[in-house]
XYZ file of C-alpha atoms in Angstrom:
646
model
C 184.773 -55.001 155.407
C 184.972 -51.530 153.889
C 183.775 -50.917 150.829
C 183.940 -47.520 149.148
C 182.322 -46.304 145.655
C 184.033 -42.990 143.877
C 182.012 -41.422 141.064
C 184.837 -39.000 139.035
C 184.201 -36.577 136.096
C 187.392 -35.301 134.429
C 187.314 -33.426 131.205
C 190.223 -33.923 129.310
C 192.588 -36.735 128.244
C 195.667 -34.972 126.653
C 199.079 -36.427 127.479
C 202.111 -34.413 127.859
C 202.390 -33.937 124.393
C 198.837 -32.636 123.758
C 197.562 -35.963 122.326
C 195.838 -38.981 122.849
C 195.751 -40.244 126.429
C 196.463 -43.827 124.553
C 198.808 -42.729 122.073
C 202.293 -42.849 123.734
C 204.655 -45.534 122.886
C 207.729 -46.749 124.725
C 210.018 -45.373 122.503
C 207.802 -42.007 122.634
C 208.267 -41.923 126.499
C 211.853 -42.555 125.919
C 212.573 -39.593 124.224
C 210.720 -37.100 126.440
C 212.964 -34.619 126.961
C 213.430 -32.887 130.377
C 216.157 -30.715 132.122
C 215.470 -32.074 135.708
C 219.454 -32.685 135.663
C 221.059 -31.350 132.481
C 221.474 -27.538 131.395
C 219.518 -28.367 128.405
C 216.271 -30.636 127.611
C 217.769 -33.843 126.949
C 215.893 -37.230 126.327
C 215.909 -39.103 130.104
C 218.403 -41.597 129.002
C 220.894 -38.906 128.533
C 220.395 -37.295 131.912
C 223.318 -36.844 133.922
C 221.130 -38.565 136.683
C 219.344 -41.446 137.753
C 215.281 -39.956 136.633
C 212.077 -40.711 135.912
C 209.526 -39.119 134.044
C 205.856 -39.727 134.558
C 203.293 -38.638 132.105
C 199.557 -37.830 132.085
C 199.164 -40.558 129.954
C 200.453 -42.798 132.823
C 198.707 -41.142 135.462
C 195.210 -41.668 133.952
C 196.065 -45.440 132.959
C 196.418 -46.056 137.020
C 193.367 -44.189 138.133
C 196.063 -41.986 140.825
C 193.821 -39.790 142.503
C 196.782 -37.547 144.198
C 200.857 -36.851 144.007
C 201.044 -39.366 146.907
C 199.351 -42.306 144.895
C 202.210 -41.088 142.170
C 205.198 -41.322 143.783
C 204.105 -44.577 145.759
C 205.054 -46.356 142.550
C 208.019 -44.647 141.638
C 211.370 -46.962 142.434
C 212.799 -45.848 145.985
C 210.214 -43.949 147.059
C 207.655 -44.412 150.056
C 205.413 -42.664 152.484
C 205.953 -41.846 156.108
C 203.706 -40.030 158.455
C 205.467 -37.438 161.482
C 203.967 -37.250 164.821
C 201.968 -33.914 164.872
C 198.710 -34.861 163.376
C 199.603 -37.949 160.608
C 201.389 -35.394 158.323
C 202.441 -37.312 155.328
C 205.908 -37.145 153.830
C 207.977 -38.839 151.179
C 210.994 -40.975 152.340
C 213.213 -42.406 149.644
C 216.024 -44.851 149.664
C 215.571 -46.025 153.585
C 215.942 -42.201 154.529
C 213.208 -39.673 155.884
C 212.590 -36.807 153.503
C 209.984 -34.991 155.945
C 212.386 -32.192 157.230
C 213.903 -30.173 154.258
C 215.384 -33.658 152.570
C 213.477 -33.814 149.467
C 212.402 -30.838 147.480
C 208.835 -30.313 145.583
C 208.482 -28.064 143.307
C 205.283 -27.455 141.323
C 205.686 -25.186 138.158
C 208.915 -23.707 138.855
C 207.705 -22.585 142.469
C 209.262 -24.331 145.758
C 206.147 -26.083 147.981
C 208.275 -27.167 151.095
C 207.256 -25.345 154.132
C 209.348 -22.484 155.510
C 209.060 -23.677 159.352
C 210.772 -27.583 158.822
C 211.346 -27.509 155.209
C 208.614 -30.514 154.567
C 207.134 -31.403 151.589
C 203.515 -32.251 152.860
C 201.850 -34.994 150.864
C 198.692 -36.773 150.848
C 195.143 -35.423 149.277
C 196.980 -31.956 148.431
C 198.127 -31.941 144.557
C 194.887 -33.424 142.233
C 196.111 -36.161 140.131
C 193.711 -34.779 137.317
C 195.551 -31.433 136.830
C 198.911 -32.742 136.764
C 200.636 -33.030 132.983
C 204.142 -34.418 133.984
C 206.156 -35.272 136.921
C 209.683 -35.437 136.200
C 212.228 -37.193 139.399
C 215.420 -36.824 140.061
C 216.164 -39.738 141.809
C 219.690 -38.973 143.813
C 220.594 -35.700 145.369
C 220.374 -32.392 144.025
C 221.476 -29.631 146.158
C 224.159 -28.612 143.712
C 221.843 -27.225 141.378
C 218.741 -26.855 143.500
C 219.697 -25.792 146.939
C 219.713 -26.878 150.947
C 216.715 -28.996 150.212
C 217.267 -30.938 147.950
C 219.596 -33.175 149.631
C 218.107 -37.001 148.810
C 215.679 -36.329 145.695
C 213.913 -33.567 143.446
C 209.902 -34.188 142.543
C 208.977 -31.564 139.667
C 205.276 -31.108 138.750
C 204.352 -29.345 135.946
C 200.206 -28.806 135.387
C 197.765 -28.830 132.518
C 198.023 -25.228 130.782
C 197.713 -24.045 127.357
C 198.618 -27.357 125.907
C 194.962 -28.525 126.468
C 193.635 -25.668 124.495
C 189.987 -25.675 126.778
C 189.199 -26.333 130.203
C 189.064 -29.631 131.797
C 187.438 -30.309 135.300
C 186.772 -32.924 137.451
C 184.614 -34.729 140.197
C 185.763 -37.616 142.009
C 183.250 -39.125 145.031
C 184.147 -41.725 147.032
C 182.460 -43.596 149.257
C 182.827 -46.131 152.080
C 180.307 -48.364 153.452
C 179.154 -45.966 155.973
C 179.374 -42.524 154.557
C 180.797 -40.592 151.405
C 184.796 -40.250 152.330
C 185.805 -37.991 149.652
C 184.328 -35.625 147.037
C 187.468 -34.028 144.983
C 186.764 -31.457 141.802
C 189.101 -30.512 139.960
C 189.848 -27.968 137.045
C 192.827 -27.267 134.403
C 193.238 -25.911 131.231
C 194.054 -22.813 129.311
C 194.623 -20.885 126.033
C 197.361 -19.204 123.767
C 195.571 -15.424 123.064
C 197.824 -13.748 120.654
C 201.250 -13.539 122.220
C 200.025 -14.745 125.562
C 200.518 -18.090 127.199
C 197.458 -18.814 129.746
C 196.908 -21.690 132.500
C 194.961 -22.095 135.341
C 194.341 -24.883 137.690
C 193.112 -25.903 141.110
C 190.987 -28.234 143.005
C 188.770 -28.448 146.064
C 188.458 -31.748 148.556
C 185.814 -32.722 150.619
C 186.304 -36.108 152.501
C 188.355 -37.817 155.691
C 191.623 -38.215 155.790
C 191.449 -42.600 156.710
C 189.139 -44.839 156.669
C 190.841 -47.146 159.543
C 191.862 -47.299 163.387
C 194.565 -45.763 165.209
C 196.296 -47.462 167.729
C 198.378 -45.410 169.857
C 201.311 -46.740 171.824
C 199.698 -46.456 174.745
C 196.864 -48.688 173.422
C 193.833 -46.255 173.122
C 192.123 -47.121 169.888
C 190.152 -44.120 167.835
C 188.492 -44.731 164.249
C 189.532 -42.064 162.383
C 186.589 -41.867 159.533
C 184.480 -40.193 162.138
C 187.447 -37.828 163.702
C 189.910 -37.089 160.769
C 187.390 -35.045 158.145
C 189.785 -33.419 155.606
C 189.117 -29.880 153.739
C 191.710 -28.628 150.735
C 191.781 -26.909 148.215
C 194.040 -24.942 145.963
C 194.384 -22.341 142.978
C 197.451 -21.861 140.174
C 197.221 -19.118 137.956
C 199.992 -18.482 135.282
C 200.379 -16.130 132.503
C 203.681 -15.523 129.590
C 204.263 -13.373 126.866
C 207.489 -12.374 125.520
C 209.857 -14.206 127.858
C 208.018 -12.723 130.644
C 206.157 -14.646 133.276
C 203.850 -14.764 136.232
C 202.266 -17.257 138.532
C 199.899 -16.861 141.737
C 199.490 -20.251 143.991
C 197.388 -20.499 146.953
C 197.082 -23.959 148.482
C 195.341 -25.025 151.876
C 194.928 -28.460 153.614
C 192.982 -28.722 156.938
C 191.887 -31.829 158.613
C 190.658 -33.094 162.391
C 193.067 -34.793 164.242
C 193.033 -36.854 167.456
C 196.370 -38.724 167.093
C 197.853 -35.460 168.801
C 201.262 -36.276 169.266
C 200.959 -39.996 168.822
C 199.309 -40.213 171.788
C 195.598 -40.035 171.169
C 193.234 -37.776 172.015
C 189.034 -37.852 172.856
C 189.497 -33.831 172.184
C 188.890 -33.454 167.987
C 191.645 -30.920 167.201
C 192.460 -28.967 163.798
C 195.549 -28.850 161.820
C 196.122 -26.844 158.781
C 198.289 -25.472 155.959
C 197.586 -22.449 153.961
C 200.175 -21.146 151.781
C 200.142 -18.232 148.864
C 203.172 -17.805 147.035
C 203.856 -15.537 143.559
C 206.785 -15.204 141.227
C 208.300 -13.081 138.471
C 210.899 -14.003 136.118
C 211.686 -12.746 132.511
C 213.820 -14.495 130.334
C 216.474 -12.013 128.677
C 217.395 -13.649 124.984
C 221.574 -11.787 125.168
C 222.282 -13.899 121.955
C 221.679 -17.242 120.675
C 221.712 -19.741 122.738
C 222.614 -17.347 125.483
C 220.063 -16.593 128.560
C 219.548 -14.471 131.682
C 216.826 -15.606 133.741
C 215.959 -12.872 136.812
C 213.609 -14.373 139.021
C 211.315 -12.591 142.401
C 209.627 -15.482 144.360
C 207.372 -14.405 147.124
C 205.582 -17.112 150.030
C 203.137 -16.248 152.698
C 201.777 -18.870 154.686
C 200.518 -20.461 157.626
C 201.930 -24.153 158.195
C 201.762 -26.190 160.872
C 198.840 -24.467 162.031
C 196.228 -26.140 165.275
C 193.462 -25.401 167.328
C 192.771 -27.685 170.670
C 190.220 -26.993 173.421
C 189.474 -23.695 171.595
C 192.779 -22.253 171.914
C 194.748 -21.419 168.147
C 198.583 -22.209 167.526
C 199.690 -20.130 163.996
C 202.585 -19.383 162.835
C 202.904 -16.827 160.252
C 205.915 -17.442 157.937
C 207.381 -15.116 154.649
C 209.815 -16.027 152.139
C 211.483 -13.448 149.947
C 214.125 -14.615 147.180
C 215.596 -13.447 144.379
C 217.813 -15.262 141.780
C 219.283 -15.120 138.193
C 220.345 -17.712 136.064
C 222.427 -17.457 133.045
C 222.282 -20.290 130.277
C 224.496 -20.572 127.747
C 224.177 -23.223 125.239
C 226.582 -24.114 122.000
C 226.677 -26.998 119.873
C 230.320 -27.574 120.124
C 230.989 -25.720 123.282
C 228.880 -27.220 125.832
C 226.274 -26.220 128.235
C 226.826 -23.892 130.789
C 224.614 -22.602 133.445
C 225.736 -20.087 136.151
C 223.174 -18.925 139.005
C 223.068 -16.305 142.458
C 220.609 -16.694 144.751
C 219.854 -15.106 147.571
C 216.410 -15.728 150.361
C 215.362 -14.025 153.699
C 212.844 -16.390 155.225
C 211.205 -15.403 158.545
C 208.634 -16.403 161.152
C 206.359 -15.272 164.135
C 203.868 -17.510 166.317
C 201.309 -14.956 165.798
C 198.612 -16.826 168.135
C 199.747 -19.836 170.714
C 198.444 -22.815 173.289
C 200.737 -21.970 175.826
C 199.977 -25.006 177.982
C 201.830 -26.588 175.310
C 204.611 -23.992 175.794
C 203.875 -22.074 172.626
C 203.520 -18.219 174.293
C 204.065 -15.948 171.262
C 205.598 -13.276 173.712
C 208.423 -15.168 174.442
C 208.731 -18.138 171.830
C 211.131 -16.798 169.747
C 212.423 -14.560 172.611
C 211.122 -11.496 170.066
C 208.390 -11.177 168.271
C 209.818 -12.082 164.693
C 213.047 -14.420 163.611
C 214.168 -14.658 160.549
C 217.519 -16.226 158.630
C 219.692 -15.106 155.483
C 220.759 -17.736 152.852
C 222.972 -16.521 149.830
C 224.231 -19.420 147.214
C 226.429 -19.186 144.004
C 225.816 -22.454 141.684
C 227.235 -23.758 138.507
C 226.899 -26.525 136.613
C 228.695 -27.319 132.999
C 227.421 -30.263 130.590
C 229.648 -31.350 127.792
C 229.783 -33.884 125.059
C 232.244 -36.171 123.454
C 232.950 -38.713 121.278
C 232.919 -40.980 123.985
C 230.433 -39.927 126.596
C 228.896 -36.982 127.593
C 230.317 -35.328 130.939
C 228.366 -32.901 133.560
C 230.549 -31.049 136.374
C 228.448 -28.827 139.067
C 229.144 -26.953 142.275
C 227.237 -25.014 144.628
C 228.269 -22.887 147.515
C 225.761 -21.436 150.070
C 226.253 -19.665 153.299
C 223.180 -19.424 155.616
C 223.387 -16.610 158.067
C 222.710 -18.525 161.311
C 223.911 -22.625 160.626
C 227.204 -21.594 158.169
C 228.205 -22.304 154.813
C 228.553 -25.546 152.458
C 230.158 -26.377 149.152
C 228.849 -28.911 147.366
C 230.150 -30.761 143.847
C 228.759 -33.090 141.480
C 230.324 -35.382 139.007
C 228.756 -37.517 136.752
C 229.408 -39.090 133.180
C 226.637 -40.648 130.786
C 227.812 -42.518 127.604
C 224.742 -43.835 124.912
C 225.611 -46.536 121.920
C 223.329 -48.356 120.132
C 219.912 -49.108 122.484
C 222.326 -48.689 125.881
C 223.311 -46.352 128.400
C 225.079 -46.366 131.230
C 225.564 -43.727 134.200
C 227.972 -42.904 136.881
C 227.607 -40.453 139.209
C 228.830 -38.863 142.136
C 226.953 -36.127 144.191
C 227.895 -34.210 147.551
C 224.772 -32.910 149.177
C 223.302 -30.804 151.747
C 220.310 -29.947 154.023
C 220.112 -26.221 155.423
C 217.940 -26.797 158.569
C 215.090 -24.333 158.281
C 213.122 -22.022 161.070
C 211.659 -24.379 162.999
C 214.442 -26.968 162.976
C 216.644 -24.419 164.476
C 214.681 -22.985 167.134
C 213.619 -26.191 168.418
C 217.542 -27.287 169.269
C 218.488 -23.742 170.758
C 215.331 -23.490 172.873
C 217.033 -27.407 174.497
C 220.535 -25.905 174.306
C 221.643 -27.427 171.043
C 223.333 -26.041 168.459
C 222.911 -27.444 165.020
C 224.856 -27.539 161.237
C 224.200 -28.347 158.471
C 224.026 -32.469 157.655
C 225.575 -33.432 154.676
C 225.371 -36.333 151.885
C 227.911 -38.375 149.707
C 226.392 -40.697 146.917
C 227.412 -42.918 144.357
C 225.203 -43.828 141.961
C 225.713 -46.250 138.655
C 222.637 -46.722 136.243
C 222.531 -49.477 133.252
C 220.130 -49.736 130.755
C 218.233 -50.565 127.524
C 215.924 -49.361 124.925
C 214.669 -51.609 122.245
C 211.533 -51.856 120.376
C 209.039 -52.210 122.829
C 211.178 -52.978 125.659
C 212.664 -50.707 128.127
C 214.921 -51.666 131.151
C 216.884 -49.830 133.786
C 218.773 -50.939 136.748
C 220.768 -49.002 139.215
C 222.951 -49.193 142.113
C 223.490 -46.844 145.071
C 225.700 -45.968 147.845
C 224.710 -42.982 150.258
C 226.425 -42.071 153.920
C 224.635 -39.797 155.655
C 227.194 -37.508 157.751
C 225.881 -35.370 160.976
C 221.911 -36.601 160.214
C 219.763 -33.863 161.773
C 216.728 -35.768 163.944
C 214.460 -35.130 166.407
C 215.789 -36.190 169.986
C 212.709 -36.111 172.138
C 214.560 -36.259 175.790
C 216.035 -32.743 174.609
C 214.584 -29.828 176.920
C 211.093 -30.112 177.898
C 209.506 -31.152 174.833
C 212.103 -32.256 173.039
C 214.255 -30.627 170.089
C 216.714 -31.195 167.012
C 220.282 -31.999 167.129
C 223.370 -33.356 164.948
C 223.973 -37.143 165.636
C 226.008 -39.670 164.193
C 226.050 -41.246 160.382
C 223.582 -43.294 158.618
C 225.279 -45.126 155.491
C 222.953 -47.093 153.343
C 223.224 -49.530 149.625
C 220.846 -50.708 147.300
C 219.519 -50.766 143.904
C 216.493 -50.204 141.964
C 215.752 -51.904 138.773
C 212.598 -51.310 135.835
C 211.473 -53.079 133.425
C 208.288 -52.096 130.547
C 207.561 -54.185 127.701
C 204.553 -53.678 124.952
C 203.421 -55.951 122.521
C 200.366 -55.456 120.622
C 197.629 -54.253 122.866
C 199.259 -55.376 125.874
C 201.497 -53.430 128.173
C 203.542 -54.816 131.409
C 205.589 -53.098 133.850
C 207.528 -53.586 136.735
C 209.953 -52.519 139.679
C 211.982 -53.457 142.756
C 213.933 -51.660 145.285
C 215.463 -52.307 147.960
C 217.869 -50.562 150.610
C 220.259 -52.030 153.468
C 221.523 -49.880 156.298
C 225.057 -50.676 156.251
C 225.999 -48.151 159.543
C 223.019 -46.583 161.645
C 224.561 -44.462 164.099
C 221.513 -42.385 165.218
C 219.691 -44.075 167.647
C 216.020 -42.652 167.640
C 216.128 -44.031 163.945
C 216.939 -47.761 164.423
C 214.740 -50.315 164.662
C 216.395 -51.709 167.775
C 216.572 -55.197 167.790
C 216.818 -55.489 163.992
C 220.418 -55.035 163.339
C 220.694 -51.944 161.270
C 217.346 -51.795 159.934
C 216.175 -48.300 159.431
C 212.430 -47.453 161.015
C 209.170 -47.118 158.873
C 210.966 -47.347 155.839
C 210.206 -50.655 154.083
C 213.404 -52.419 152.828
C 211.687 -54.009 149.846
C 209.180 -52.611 147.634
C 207.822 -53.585 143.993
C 205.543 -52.559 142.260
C 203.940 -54.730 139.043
C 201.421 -53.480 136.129
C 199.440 -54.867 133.332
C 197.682 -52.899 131.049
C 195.252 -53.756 127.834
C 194.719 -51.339 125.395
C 192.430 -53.285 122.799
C 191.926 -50.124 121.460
C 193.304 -46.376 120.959
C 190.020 -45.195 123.202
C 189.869 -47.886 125.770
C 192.497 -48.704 128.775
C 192.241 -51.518 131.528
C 195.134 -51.227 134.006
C 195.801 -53.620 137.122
C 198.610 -52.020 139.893
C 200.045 -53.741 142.550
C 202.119 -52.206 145.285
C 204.003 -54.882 147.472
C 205.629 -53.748 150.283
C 208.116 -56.052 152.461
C 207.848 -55.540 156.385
C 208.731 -52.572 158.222
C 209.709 -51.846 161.855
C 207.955 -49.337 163.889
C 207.097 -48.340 167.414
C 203.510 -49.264 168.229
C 201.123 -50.936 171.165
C 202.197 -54.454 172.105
C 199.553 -55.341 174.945
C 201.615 -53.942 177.376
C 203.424 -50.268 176.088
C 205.583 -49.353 173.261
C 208.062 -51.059 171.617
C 209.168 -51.807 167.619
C 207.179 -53.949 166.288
C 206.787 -55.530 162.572
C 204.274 -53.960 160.390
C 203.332 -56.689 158.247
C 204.065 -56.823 154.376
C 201.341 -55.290 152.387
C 199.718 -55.640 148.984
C 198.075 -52.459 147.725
C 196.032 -53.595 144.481
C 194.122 -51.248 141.993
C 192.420 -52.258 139.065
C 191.204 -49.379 136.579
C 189.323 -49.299 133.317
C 188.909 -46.472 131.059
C 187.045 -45.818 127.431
C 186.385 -42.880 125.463
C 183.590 -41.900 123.465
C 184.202 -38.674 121.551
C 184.757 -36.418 124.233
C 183.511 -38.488 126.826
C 185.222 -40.825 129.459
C 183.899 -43.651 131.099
C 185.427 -46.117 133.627
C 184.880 -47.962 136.516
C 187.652 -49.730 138.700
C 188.694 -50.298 142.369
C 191.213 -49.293 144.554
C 192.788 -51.572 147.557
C 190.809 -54.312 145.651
C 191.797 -56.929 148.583
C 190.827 -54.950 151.508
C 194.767 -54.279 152.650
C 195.597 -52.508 156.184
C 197.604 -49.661 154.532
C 199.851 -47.777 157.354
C 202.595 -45.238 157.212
C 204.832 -45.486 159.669
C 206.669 -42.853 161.560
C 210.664 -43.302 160.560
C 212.278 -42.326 164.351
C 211.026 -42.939 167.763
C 208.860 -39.848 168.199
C 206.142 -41.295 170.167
C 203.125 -41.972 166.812
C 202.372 -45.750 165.822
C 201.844 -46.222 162.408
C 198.685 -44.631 161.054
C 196.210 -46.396 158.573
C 195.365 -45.087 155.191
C 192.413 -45.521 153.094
C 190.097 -48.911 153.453
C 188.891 -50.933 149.689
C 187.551 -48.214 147.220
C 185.073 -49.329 144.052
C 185.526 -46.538 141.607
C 183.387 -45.123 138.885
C 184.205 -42.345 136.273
C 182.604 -40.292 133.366
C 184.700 -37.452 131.701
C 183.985 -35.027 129.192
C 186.339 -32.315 127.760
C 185.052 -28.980 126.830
């Protein structure tokens, strides 16, 4: 049995609104307004979208130490992990998301690679600095772009709202050894006409506590072969409608999966990215907008070292854009954007017995791609409902162009709502994703994305409750076809068409607090073979069909929390060891249970809880048949905090 103690300090317990971290009601986090979907900030009920919003507030109550522990509750949403290394990546609503699918942006600034597009989860993004998420829960690539074709995670940090600096240490620790030390830091000041933030965080630890199996049966114990360095800095300053923000971010880890296969050899794999940006917002008139915006990205993803030889890739990304708003009170909303990115790459250092040779990888020493995009979207009330229209065309300069629409139509009377809404979506393959299908003679497009979606729901006095439909087809799904070329490459298949719905429910009364959710997908049509779970009918692999998630808090007091989480997954279907080779296999259902306390005492925070109270086998499975069995997470965690704000 594992057992694991974490000793956290965090200073700081503002919410998203700058208050108490007990404060916020129902009704409170009902009429958080956002503009993850509308042209304006509108409360989420009148989104033109299927969203959630998650506040600091919330975050703290459940004790999440990372983005990944976030989204794991969030309806339609799970975790996979790809075959190089464990890299963890969201999937959401039975799709993968790891390759350009969902798009994560932290304030204002894109984090998906530039090689795949993948939004890498997982120890990264500190818990402790984050002040909101806000979800768009359905596609987006009408307003956001080629990578946003499934879903759209937001983060926005602590800044100038907490008016000081708050930091944090979190140690955990298993039976055998300490598995994780994170500090973190965020805070920041208004001086004069200036807006300041900064934030950031550094993480010592391993990345699991548990065994890997491979599917060729070798077994390795990753808490003595997966230790796990990150660490990351966000800088931001505004004054006068102008603004500036620096990021650096780097994740490194050992890794002896190596390709799924297993490996006595302790390898490295890494991602270090810095990326800046410029805008200034130009006030024409009231109401009235333009928005030019420089983004610059310099990284090095996907990097390894094996047997002392160093694979890195050196990648830039260069866009510019401008957005004009225009908002009226009996006009409408209207926003109008250009866009336009040169991203480009060069294996700067390679293992060539793996046939990376940077003299002749990319058959020159640099490659790089063109992407242009015009986008519009136009949000108008009446006396009956409230109507959003949107459209996006983008040509890229090597896989072609796209147009894209979006429809939807939200109507609020009395406590209800009700949404409808119809999106056309797109993934832009990125660097990497095209290389690997012309280097096995493949050419490759664009995939593309129709969805329905249809969203009910109520607010009353301390009861909220959502529920929601979907229907998604999947048209020319990009995947990974590993009997392509030597070793392997993308390619275009067939369709993947999938239903299901998603339902929430939250309910206060007096110092209580319950919550709950339930998804749940079904793969109508799965016409891309590496991606079934054959023998299952339809079933999609390492995606879970059914997942809920259940919460109680008590809050006896407005300085004092006690929150229990569970996480119950249904089974999955993944390739993995059987005693005699590969094959799909069930991964059993799991129960992931945390159980956190919290209590304040001036500016002091104490707590003690647990995470994976009842010992669960956590494992994220890969979602195609690329050779990795699923790959454990973290073992039973006791937790203990103090926090102080300065």
């Amino acid at each position: 049995m594992q057992l694991a103690a974490a000793i956290s300090v965090a200073t700081g317990v503002a919410t998203a609104q700058g208050g108490d971290v007990f404060s916020l009601s129902l009704e409170d986090l009902a009429e958080v307004k956002v503009s993850v979907a509308s042209v304006r900030d509108r409360p989420v009920r009148e989104q033109p979208a299927v969203v959630t919003v998650i506040t600091a507030e919330q975050i703290a109550r459940m004790g999440a130490i990372d983005l990944l522990d976030i989204l794991k509750t969030v309806p339609g949403f799970w975790v996979a992990a790809d075959v190089v290394g464990g890299v963890l990546t969201p999937t959401f609503r039975g799709l993968a998301g790891g390759e350009g699918k969902i798009l994560l942006i932290v304030d204002g600034v894109e984090q998906n690679d530039d090689l795949y597009g993948a939004p890498v989860i997982g120890q990264r993004y500190a818990a402790a600095t984050i002040r909101r998420v806000e979800i768009l829960r359905g596609p987006g690539s009408a307003r956001y772009g080629g990578n946003a074709m499934l879903a759209v995670v937001k983060v926005f940090t602590k800044g100038a709202e907490v008016d000081g600096v708050e930091a944090s240490l979190q140690s955990t620790s298993s039976a055998r050894h300490q598995t994780n030390e994170l500090w973190s830091f965020a805070g920041g000041a208004e001086i004069d006409d200036w807006t300041l933030s900064v934030s950031g965080h550094v993480d010592r630890g391993v990345k699991s506590t548990g065994a890997y199996t491979s599917p060729a049966g070798s077994t390795f114990a990753l808490e003595d072969s997966s230790d796990l360095d990150s660490a990351s800095l966000r800088l931001g300053a505004a004054c006068r409608g102008f603004a500036a923000r620096l990021q650096y971010d780097d994740i490194a880890w050992d890794d002896v999966l190596f390709a799924g296969g297993g490996d006595t050899q302790v390898n490295r794999r890494e991602f270090e990215q810095f990326r800046g940006e410029l805008s200034y917002e130009l006030q024409v008139d009231e109401g009235w907008t333009i928005t030019p915006r420089l983004t610059c990205s310099r990284g090095n993803p996907w990097g390894y070292t094996r047997l002392g030889e160093t694979q890195q890739f050196l990648t830039a990304r260069y866009q510019a854009q401008v957005e004009s708003q225009l908002q009226t009170d009996g006009m409408g909303d209207l926003l109008v954007g250009v866009s336009f990115y040169r991203v480009q790459a060069e294996l700067e250092s390679g293992i060539t017995s793996l046939g990376f040779d940077p003299a002749t990888y990319y058959g020159d020493e640099q490659v790089h791609h063109n992407d242009v995009a015009v986008y519009t979207q136009y949000d108008f009330d009446t006396d009956w409902a409230t109507f959003s229209v949107g459209a996006r065309y983008e040509d890229h300069s090597t896989v072609g162009d796209k147009v894209v629409p979006r429809l939807a139509v939200t109507r609020t009377w009395d406590r209800w709502h009700g949404k409808l809404v119809y999106n056309r979506a797109f993934r832009v393959p990125q660097i990497e994703t095209i290389n690997t299908a012309e280097r096995a003679g493949s050419s490759i497009r664009p995939e593309t994305l129709d969805a329905l979606e249809f969203e009910l729901g109520y607010t009353g006095e301390g009861t909220t409750a959502t529920g929601s439909v979907f229907w998604l087809e999947n048209q020319d799904s990009i995947f990974f076809d590993t009997s392509l070329g030597t070793n392997g490459g993308n390619r275009n298949g067939g369709d993947i068409e999938n239903w299901g719905g998603e339902f929430e429910v939250r309910h206060t009364r007096a110092c209580w607090s319950a919550f709950g959710s339930y998804s749940f997908y079904q793969s109508r049509r799965n016409e891309v073979a590496p991606t079934v779970a054959t023998g299952h009918g339809t079933a999609n692999l390492g995606v879970p069909e059914h997942k809920g998630v259940l919460g109680l808090s008590w809050i006896p007091s407005d300085v004092t929390s006690v929150q229990a989480t569970a996480i119950v997954l249904g089974r999955r279907w993944a390739y993995g060891y059987d005693g005699a080779g590969s094959s799909v296999q069930q991964v059993d259902p799991e129960v992931d249970l945390s159980l956190f306390l919290q209590h304040r005492i001036d500016r002091v925070t104490l707590g003690i809880g647990a995470s994976n109270l009842l010992g669960t086998d956590i494992y994220y499975a890969q979602p195609y048949d690329g050779g990795l069995a699923p790959v454990p997470g973290q073992g039973r965690c006791l937790v203990l905090s103090m926090a102080a704000r300065f």
